[in-house]
Tab-separated table of C-alpha atoms in Angstrom:
chain	number	residue	atom	x	y	z
A	1	LEU	CA	115.415	71.878	97.160
A	2	LEU	CA	113.875	74.801	95.256
A	3	THR	CA	110.297	73.680	95.657
A	4	LEU	CA	110.297	73.478	99.375
A	5	MET	CA	107.965	75.667	101.238
A	6	CYS	CA	109.581	79.005	102.216
A	7	ASP	CA	108.672	82.635	102.451
A	8	ILE	CA	111.485	83.940	100.113
A	9	LEU	CA	113.335	81.986	97.480
A	10	VAL	CA	116.689	83.575	96.485
A	11	PRO	CA	118.221	81.562	93.421
A	12	ALA	CA	121.699	83.396	93.766
A	13	ALA	CA	124.331	80.944	92.201
A	14	MET	CA	123.562	79.861	88.715
A	15	GLU	CA	121.759	80.871	85.673
A	16	ARG	CA	118.682	78.956	84.449
A	17	VAL	CA	118.155	76.846	87.601
A	18	ILE	CA	114.253	77.502	87.647
A	19	ASP	CA	112.759	75.985	84.597
A	20	ALA	CA	108.893	75.780	83.751
A	21	LYS	CA	108.566	72.354	85.890
A	22	VAL	CA	110.151	73.860	88.881
A	23	ALA	CA	108.176	77.165	88.422
A	24	GLU	CA	104.920	75.256	88.468
A	25	ASN	CA	106.000	73.608	91.724
A	26	LEU	CA	107.383	76.589	93.609
A	27	LYS	CA	105.917	77.028	97.203
A	28	CYS	CA	107.286	80.348	97.960
A	29	ARG	CA	105.677	83.949	98.291
A	30	VAL	CA	108.656	85.967	96.954
A	31	ILE	CA	111.485	85.240	94.555
A	32	ALA	CA	114.335	87.547	94.741
A	33	GLU	CA	116.589	86.793	91.621
A	34	GLY	CA	120.094	87.048	93.127
A	35	ALA	CA	122.002	85.256	90.170
A	36	ASN	CA	122.031	86.585	86.508
A	37	GLY	CA	118.951	85.204	84.805
A	38	PRO	CA	118.164	82.290	87.240
A	39	THR	CA	114.921	81.562	85.381
A	40	THR	CA	114.393	80.168	81.722
A	41	PRO	CA	111.974	81.866	79.389
A	42	GLU	CA	109.366	79.262	79.888
A	43	ALA	CA	109.604	79.504	83.655
A	44	ASP	CA	109.193	83.337	83.256
A	45	ARG	CA	105.844	82.561	81.490
A	46	VAL	CA	104.689	80.325	84.196
A	47	LEU	CA	105.672	82.764	87.011
A	48	GLU	CA	103.870	85.624	85.115
A	49	LYS	CA	100.591	83.452	85.221
A	50	ARG	CA	101.438	82.963	89.074
A	51	SER	CA	102.111	86.727	89.775
A	52	ASP	CA	98.968	86.853	92.112
A	53	GLU	CA	100.799	83.938	94.307
A	54	ILE	CA	104.399	84.847	93.848
A	55	PHE	CA	105.949	88.429	93.947
A	56	MET	CA	109.162	88.568	91.760
A	57	LEU	CA	112.055	90.747	92.416
A	58	PRO	CA	113.976	90.509	89.101
A	59	ASP	CA	117.630	90.113	88.903
A	60	ILE	CA	118.258	93.747	87.434
A	61	LEU	CA	117.019	94.997	90.760
A	62	CYS	CA	118.547	92.340	93.127
A	63	ASN	CA	121.815	91.651	91.523
A	64	SER	CA	123.305	94.984	90.329
A	65	GLY	CA	126.578	94.726	92.330
A	66	GLY	CA	128.468	93.306	89.255
A	67	VAL	CA	127.229	96.043	87.250
A	68	VAL	CA	128.469	98.741	89.511
A	69	VAL	CA	132.013	97.202	89.747
C-alpha cells in the first residue's frame, strides 16, 4: 500500500513503517511524516539519496500537536 503511486504520502499511524526496502520502492513526490519516527534509520539513508525525487517533511514539523499538548 505504501508503494502505490501518489503525490503525497502521509504515514501517520505507527513508527518505523517505512524501512529501507519500502523507501527504495516509494513512488510519491512528497512524504509528510505525520507519525513519530515513521522511517527506520536505514530508510532515512535511502531517502536522503533520493532527495532529488522525494521531498521530505519531517515529523518534527508535521506532528507537533502532541508536543504542544
